[in-house]
Amino acid sequence: MNEFLNVALTFPTLPYSVVLAFAVLYWMLAACGVVDDGMAHDGMDLHLGDDGLHGISGMFSRLGLGGAPVMLVIALLAFFGWTATYFVHLFLLQSLPTPVRWLAGSVTAVLALIPAVPLSVIVLRPIRRLLLRLRPVEQASLLGRVGVVASPQVSASSGYATVDDGGAGLILQVRTREGVILTRGERVVLLDYVAEHNHYLVARETDHPALSIQDSLIPGDKEIHR
């Protein structure tokens, strides 16, 4: 144990030990929900500013390490770099004179990244596929879709309509403009989504025939259907 700590906490293994310990601590905090784990995007808030962050992500992408959280990439590089440096330090560098050990150790610390990069790429391949499967599907907009009034009437203050979304169908809160009353069974077009009140502004389909969409959804808006 003493020999392990001596090698891990002395140059050239020490820099990798520090980075690896920081990465492990970060992911422990992320697992506890203390910090954002950043799984939904390629990049992390490292307090480097936008230019620094994009620079790191761009560099990793050029090395084939993109498509994963930056801290995960750093953890993998640190782990493989630490492993290579540790064993070179343990079996080759310990017995060297201090000046020579520092020189050889500096070269070893840099060269350790050479095998660390392809090994990290190999490990990240299945992780990237998993992240893509876990990524939420972008919600499609219902604007322009045709619905049918389901409540006794739809006014500027109340009303519901059903919309065929290709599945079980949706029951949406809908409203008309002031003074317009629609009755059950009338076909309507969804014109706008009012997020603060979670309802759609609708009008008769015959009044807006060019806007009605029957067979496709328009990607873009982020409505919340409740």
mmCIF file of C-alpha atoms in Angstrom:
data_model
loop_
_atom_site.group_PDB
_atom_site.id
_atom_site.type_symbol
_atom_site.label_atom_id
_atom_site.label_comp_id
_atom_site.label_asym_id
_atom_site.label_seq_id
_atom_site.Cartn_x
_atom_site.Cartn_y
_atom_site.Cartn_z
ATOM 1 C CA MET A 1 0.000 0.000 0.000
ATOM 2 C CA ASN A 2 2.822 2.386 0.850
ATOM 3 C CA GLU A 3 4.485 1.685 -2.481
ATOM 4 C CA PHE A 4 1.200 2.281 -4.318
ATOM 5 C CA LEU A 5 0.697 5.650 -2.628
ATOM 6 C CA ASN A 6 4.323 6.594 -3.180
ATOM 7 C CA VAL A 7 4.043 5.977 -6.917
ATOM 8 C CA ALA A 8 0.554 7.454 -7.298
ATOM 9 C CA LEU A 9 1.404 10.630 -5.389
ATOM 10 C CA THR A 10 4.758 11.429 -6.962
ATOM 11 C CA PHE A 11 5.707 12.727 -10.392
ATOM 12 C CA PRO A 12 4.964 11.728 -13.144
ATOM 13 C CA THR A 13 1.883 9.817 -11.910
ATOM 14 C CA LEU A 14 0.701 12.614 -9.618
ATOM 15 C CA PRO A 15 -0.869 14.897 -12.305
ATOM 16 C CA TYR A 16 -2.997 12.024 -13.596
ATOM 17 C CA SER A 17 -3.899 11.054 -10.023
ATOM 18 C CA VAL A 18 -5.183 14.578 -9.372
ATOM 19 C CA VAL A 19 -7.245 14.716 -12.581
ATOM 20 C CA LEU A 20 -8.634 11.230 -12.027
ATOM 21 C CA ALA A 21 -9.560 12.000 -8.412
ATOM 22 C CA PHE A 22 -11.323 15.191 -9.529
ATOM 23 C CA ALA A 23 -13.252 13.287 -12.228
ATOM 24 C CA VAL A 24 -14.315 10.559 -9.780
ATOM 25 C CA LEU A 25 -15.433 13.185 -7.261
ATOM 26 C CA TYR A 26 -17.359 15.012 -9.969
ATOM 27 C CA TRP A 27 -19.269 11.898 -11.036
ATOM 28 C CA MET A 28 -20.015 11.003 -7.429
ATOM 29 C CA LEU A 29 -21.546 14.463 -6.968
ATOM 30 C CA ALA A 30 -23.411 14.078 -10.267
ATOM 31 C CA ALA A 31 -24.819 10.735 -9.130
ATOM 32 C CA CYS A 32 -26.110 12.450 -5.981
ATOM 33 C CA GLY A 33 -27.673 15.219 -8.056
ATOM 34 C CA VAL A 34 -25.401 17.934 -6.648
ATOM 35 C CA VAL A 35 -24.074 18.925 -10.072
ATOM 36 C CA ASP A 36 -25.422 18.609 -13.594
ATOM 37 C CA ASP A 37 -24.156 15.362 -15.155
ATOM 38 C CA GLY A 38 -24.449 16.904 -18.659
ATOM 39 C CA MET A 39 -25.621 13.631 -20.297
ATOM 40 C CA ALA A 40 -27.967 15.460 -22.619
ATOM 41 C CA HIS A 41 -25.255 17.457 -24.415
ATOM 42 C CA ASP A 42 -21.696 17.309 -25.616
ATOM 43 C CA GLY A 43 -19.924 19.666 -23.260
ATOM 44 C CA MET A 44 -19.907 20.755 -19.638
ATOM 45 C CA ASP A 45 -19.853 23.986 -17.689
ATOM 46 C CA LEU A 46 -16.215 24.101 -16.639
ATOM 47 C CA HIS A 47 -16.214 27.857 -15.993
ATOM 48 C CA LEU A 48 -14.064 28.309 -19.083
ATOM 49 C CA GLY A 49 -16.490 30.522 -20.960
ATOM 50 C CA ASP A 50 -18.135 29.642 -24.245
ATOM 51 C CA ASP A 51 -14.915 29.863 -26.291
ATOM 52 C CA GLY A 52 -13.000 27.583 -23.935
ATOM 53 C CA LEU A 53 -15.817 25.095 -23.718
ATOM 54 C CA HIS A 54 -16.354 24.892 -27.468
ATOM 55 C CA GLY A 55 -12.585 24.642 -27.913
ATOM 56 C CA ILE A 56 -12.358 21.594 -25.658
ATOM 57 C CA SER A 57 -15.397 19.929 -27.257
ATOM 58 C CA GLY A 58 -14.044 20.673 -30.744
ATOM 59 C CA MET A 59 -10.631 19.239 -29.892
ATOM 60 C CA PHE A 60 -12.214 16.060 -28.502
ATOM 61 C CA SER A 61 -14.404 15.748 -31.614
ATOM 62 C CA ARG A 62 -11.351 15.903 -33.869
ATOM 63 C CA LEU A 63 -9.789 13.097 -31.837
ATOM 64 C CA GLY A 64 -12.928 10.952 -32.169
ATOM 65 C CA LEU A 65 -13.971 11.634 -28.574
ATOM 66 C CA GLY A 66 -17.029 13.779 -29.315
ATOM 67 C CA GLY A 67 -20.645 12.929 -28.634
ATOM 68 C CA ALA A 68 -20.157 12.384 -24.887
ATOM 69 C CA PRO A 69 -19.960 14.651 -21.826
ATOM 70 C CA VAL A 70 -16.585 16.362 -21.595
ATOM 71 C CA MET A 71 -16.061 15.235 -17.991
ATOM 72 C CA LEU A 72 -16.607 11.613 -19.016
ATOM 73 C CA VAL A 73 -13.966 11.957 -21.739
ATOM 74 C CA ILE A 74 -11.574 13.581 -19.269
ATOM 75 C CA ALA A 75 -12.170 10.765 -16.770
ATOM 76 C CA LEU A 76 -11.374 8.098 -19.377
ATOM 77 C CA LEU A 77 -8.252 9.869 -20.618
ATOM 78 C CA ALA A 78 -7.080 10.351 -17.039
ATOM 79 C CA PHE A 79 -7.722 6.699 -16.174
ATOM 80 C CA PHE A 80 -5.814 5.254 -19.136
ATOM 81 C CA GLY A 81 -3.066 7.879 -18.827
ATOM 82 C CA TRP A 82 -2.765 7.171 -15.102
ATOM 83 C CA THR A 83 -2.575 3.412 -15.692
ATOM 84 C CA ALA A 84 0.216 3.718 -18.265
ATOM 85 C CA THR A 85 2.157 6.262 -16.220
ATOM 86 C CA TYR A 86 1.764 4.307 -12.987
ATOM 87 C CA PHE A 87 3.279 1.100 -14.317
ATOM 88 C CA VAL A 88 6.103 2.855 -16.168
ATOM 89 C CA HIS A 89 6.836 4.783 -12.978
ATOM 90 C CA LEU A 90 6.628 1.648 -10.845
ATOM 91 C CA PHE A 91 8.860 -0.608 -12.922
ATOM 92 C CA LEU A 92 11.206 1.778 -14.733
ATOM 93 C CA LEU A 93 11.417 5.267 -13.275
ATOM 94 C CA GLN A 94 11.674 4.692 -9.522
ATOM 95 C CA SER A 95 15.251 3.489 -9.654
ATOM 96 C CA LEU A 96 16.491 6.389 -11.797
ATOM 97 C CA PRO A 97 18.327 9.416 -10.353
ATOM 98 C CA THR A 98 16.013 12.319 -9.589
ATOM 99 C CA PRO A 99 17.023 14.610 -12.509
ATOM 100 C CA VAL A 100 16.747 11.741 -14.986
ATOM 101 C CA ARG A 101 13.448 10.575 -13.431
ATOM 102 C CA TRP A 102 11.944 14.034 -13.845
ATOM 103 C CA LEU A 103 13.034 14.249 -17.480
ATOM 104 C CA ALA A 104 11.922 10.726 -18.340
ATOM 105 C CA GLY A 105 8.761 11.222 -16.285
ATOM 106 C CA SER A 106 7.800 14.336 -18.271
ATOM 107 C CA VAL A 107 8.157 12.413 -21.513
ATOM 108 C CA THR A 108 6.174 9.500 -20.070
ATOM 109 C CA ALA A 109 3.328 11.749 -18.888
ATOM 110 C CA VAL A 110 2.930 13.185 -22.391
ATOM 111 C CA LEU A 111 3.330 9.895 -24.256
ATOM 112 C CA ALA A 112 0.768 8.215 -21.961
ATOM 113 C CA LEU A 113 -1.939 10.145 -23.812
ATOM 114 C CA ILE A 114 -1.113 8.349 -27.067
ATOM 115 C CA PRO A 115 -2.620 4.996 -26.036
ATOM 116 C CA ALA A 116 -5.207 6.754 -23.829
ATOM 117 C CA VAL A 117 -6.955 8.382 -26.804
ATOM 118 C CA PRO A 118 -7.735 5.240 -28.897
ATOM 119 C CA LEU A 119 -8.638 3.259 -25.777
ATOM 120 C CA SER A 120 -11.072 6.009 -24.747
ATOM 121 C CA VAL A 121 -12.563 6.033 -28.258
ATOM 122 C CA ILE A 122 -13.220 2.294 -28.006
ATOM 123 C CA VAL A 123 -14.889 2.646 -24.607
ATOM 124 C CA LEU A 124 -17.009 5.615 -25.751
ATOM 125 C CA ARG A 125 -18.545 3.831 -28.760
ATOM 126 C CA PRO A 126 -21.178 1.855 -26.815
ATOM 127 C CA ILE A 127 -21.668 4.792 -24.427
ATOM 128 C CA ARG A 128 -22.501 7.128 -27.316
ATOM 129 C CA ARG A 129 -25.040 4.629 -28.682
ATOM 130 C CA LEU A 130 -26.629 4.401 -25.238
ATOM 131 C CA LEU A 131 -26.789 8.200 -24.928
ATOM 132 C CA LEU A 132 -28.480 8.445 -28.324
ATOM 133 C CA ARG A 133 -31.138 5.948 -27.233
ATOM 134 C CA LEU A 134 -31.691 7.849 -23.982
ATOM 135 C CA ARG A 135 -31.967 11.227 -25.697
ATOM 136 C CA PRO A 136 -35.591 12.439 -25.555
ATOM 137 C CA VAL A 137 -37.441 12.501 -28.849
ATOM 138 C CA GLU A 138 -38.063 16.022 -30.027
ATOM 139 C CA GLN A 139 -41.707 16.806 -29.606
ATOM 140 C CA ALA A 140 -43.597 17.739 -32.735
ATOM 141 C CA SER A 141 -45.884 20.719 -33.009
ATOM 142 C CA LEU A 142 -49.606 20.246 -33.459
ATOM 143 C CA LEU A 143 -50.117 23.675 -35.005
ATOM 144 C CA GLY A 144 -52.161 23.378 -38.193
ATOM 145 C CA ARG A 145 -53.695 20.070 -37.170
ATOM 146 C CA VAL A 146 -57.423 19.552 -37.478
ATOM 147 C CA GLY A 147 -59.437 18.615 -34.417
ATOM 148 C CA VAL A 148 -63.055 18.047 -33.483
ATOM 149 C CA VAL A 149 -64.843 19.911 -30.691
ATOM 150 C CA ALA A 150 -65.526 17.407 -27.899
ATOM 151 C CA SER A 151 -67.080 19.663 -25.262
ATOM 152 C CA PRO A 152 -70.642 21.059 -25.591
ATOM 153 C CA GLN A 153 -69.074 24.263 -26.823
ATOM 154 C CA VAL A 154 -65.756 26.050 -27.167
ATOM 155 C CA SER A 155 -65.487 29.704 -26.239
ATOM 156 C CA ALA A 156 -62.791 32.179 -25.268
ATOM 157 C CA SER A 157 -62.863 30.821 -21.714
ATOM 158 C CA SER A 158 -63.399 27.038 -21.956
ATOM 159 C CA GLY A 159 -63.578 24.040 -24.236
ATOM 160 C CA TYR A 160 -61.959 20.804 -25.366
ATOM 161 C CA ALA A 161 -61.209 19.233 -28.711
ATOM 162 C CA THR A 162 -59.883 15.854 -29.843
ATOM 163 C CA VAL A 163 -56.973 15.622 -32.271
ATOM 164 C CA ASP A 164 -55.852 12.499 -34.124
ATOM 165 C CA ASP A 165 -52.098 12.183 -33.550
ATOM 166 C CA GLY A 166 -51.756 8.803 -35.230
ATOM 167 C CA GLY A 167 -52.022 6.988 -31.897
ATOM 168 C CA ALA A 168 -54.641 6.971 -29.175
ATOM 169 C CA GLY A 169 -55.524 10.588 -29.943
ATOM 170 C CA LEU A 170 -55.194 13.725 -27.851
ATOM 171 C CA ILE A 171 -57.749 15.672 -25.839
ATOM 172 C CA LEU A 172 -56.628 19.282 -25.745
ATOM 173 C CA GLN A 173 -57.817 22.419 -24.031
ATOM 174 C CA VAL A 174 -58.820 24.859 -26.742
ATOM 175 C CA ARG A 175 -60.116 28.423 -26.867
ATOM 176 C CA THR A 176 -61.582 30.683 -29.527
ATOM 177 C CA ARG A 177 -61.249 34.396 -30.056
ATOM 178 C CA GLU A 178 -63.607 36.650 -28.121
ATOM 179 C CA GLY A 179 -67.204 36.424 -29.354
ATOM 180 C CA VAL A 180 -66.713 33.149 -31.296
ATOM 181 C CA ILE A 181 -68.612 30.065 -30.105
ATOM 182 C CA LEU A 182 -68.071 26.602 -31.557
ATOM 183 C CA THR A 183 -70.314 23.632 -30.843
ATOM 184 C CA ARG A 184 -69.668 19.918 -30.383
ATOM 185 C CA GLY A 185 -68.711 18.098 -33.568
ATOM 186 C CA GLU A 186 -67.360 21.124 -35.433
ATOM 187 C CA ARG A 187 -63.983 20.731 -37.062
ATOM 188 C CA VAL A 188 -61.355 23.216 -35.955
ATOM 189 C CA VAL A 189 -57.762 24.140 -36.825
ATOM 190 C CA LEU A 190 -55.127 24.666 -34.125
ATOM 191 C CA LEU A 191 -53.738 28.146 -34.790
ATOM 192 C CA ASP A 192 -51.544 28.932 -31.805
ATOM 193 C CA TYR A 193 -50.357 27.478 -28.499
ATOM 194 C CA VAL A 194 -50.629 29.620 -25.361
ATOM 195 C CA ALA A 195 -47.972 28.121 -23.094
ATOM 196 C CA GLU A 196 -48.794 30.095 -19.956
ATOM 197 C CA HIS A 197 -52.358 28.715 -19.944
ATOM 198 C CA ASN A 198 -51.593 25.396 -21.691
ATOM 199 C CA HIS A 199 -54.315 25.741 -24.317
ATOM 200 C CA TYR A 200 -54.622 26.167 -28.080
ATOM 201 C CA LEU A 201 -56.278 28.957 -29.972
ATOM 202 C CA VAL A 202 -58.586 27.430 -32.585
ATOM 203 C CA ALA A 203 -60.879 28.490 -35.410
ATOM 204 C CA ARG A 204 -63.301 26.715 -37.732
ATOM 205 C CA GLU A 205 -61.556 24.664 -40.384
ATOM 206 C CA THR A 206 -63.655 26.301 -43.081
ATOM 207 C CA ASP A 207 -62.273 29.696 -42.050
ATOM 208 C CA HIS A 208 -58.629 28.571 -42.448
ATOM 209 C CA PRO A 209 -58.562 25.749 -45.041
ATOM 210 C CA ALA A 210 -55.003 26.534 -46.123
ATOM 211 C CA LEU A 211 -53.653 25.917 -42.608
ATOM 212 C CA SER A 212 -55.195 22.513 -41.967
ATOM 213 C CA ILE A 213 -52.804 19.586 -41.873
ATOM 214 C CA GLN A 214 -54.098 16.038 -41.774
ATOM 215 C CA ASP A 215 -51.219 13.681 -42.448
ATOM 216 C CA SER A 216 -48.103 15.213 -40.928
ATOM 217 C CA LEU A 217 -46.837 17.009 -37.851
ATOM 218 C CA ILE A 218 -44.853 20.226 -37.992
ATOM 219 C CA PRO A 219 -41.608 19.899 -35.970
ATOM 220 C CA GLY A 220 -40.609 22.805 -33.837
ATOM 221 C CA ASP A 221 -42.820 24.084 -31.042
ATOM 222 C CA LYS A 222 -42.660 22.509 -27.612
ATOM 223 C CA GLU A 223 -46.248 22.141 -26.477
ATOM 224 C CA ILE A 224 -47.076 20.414 -23.206
ATOM 225 C CA HIS A 225 -50.156 18.212 -23.497
ATOM 226 C CA ARG A 226 -52.041 17.674 -20.236
#
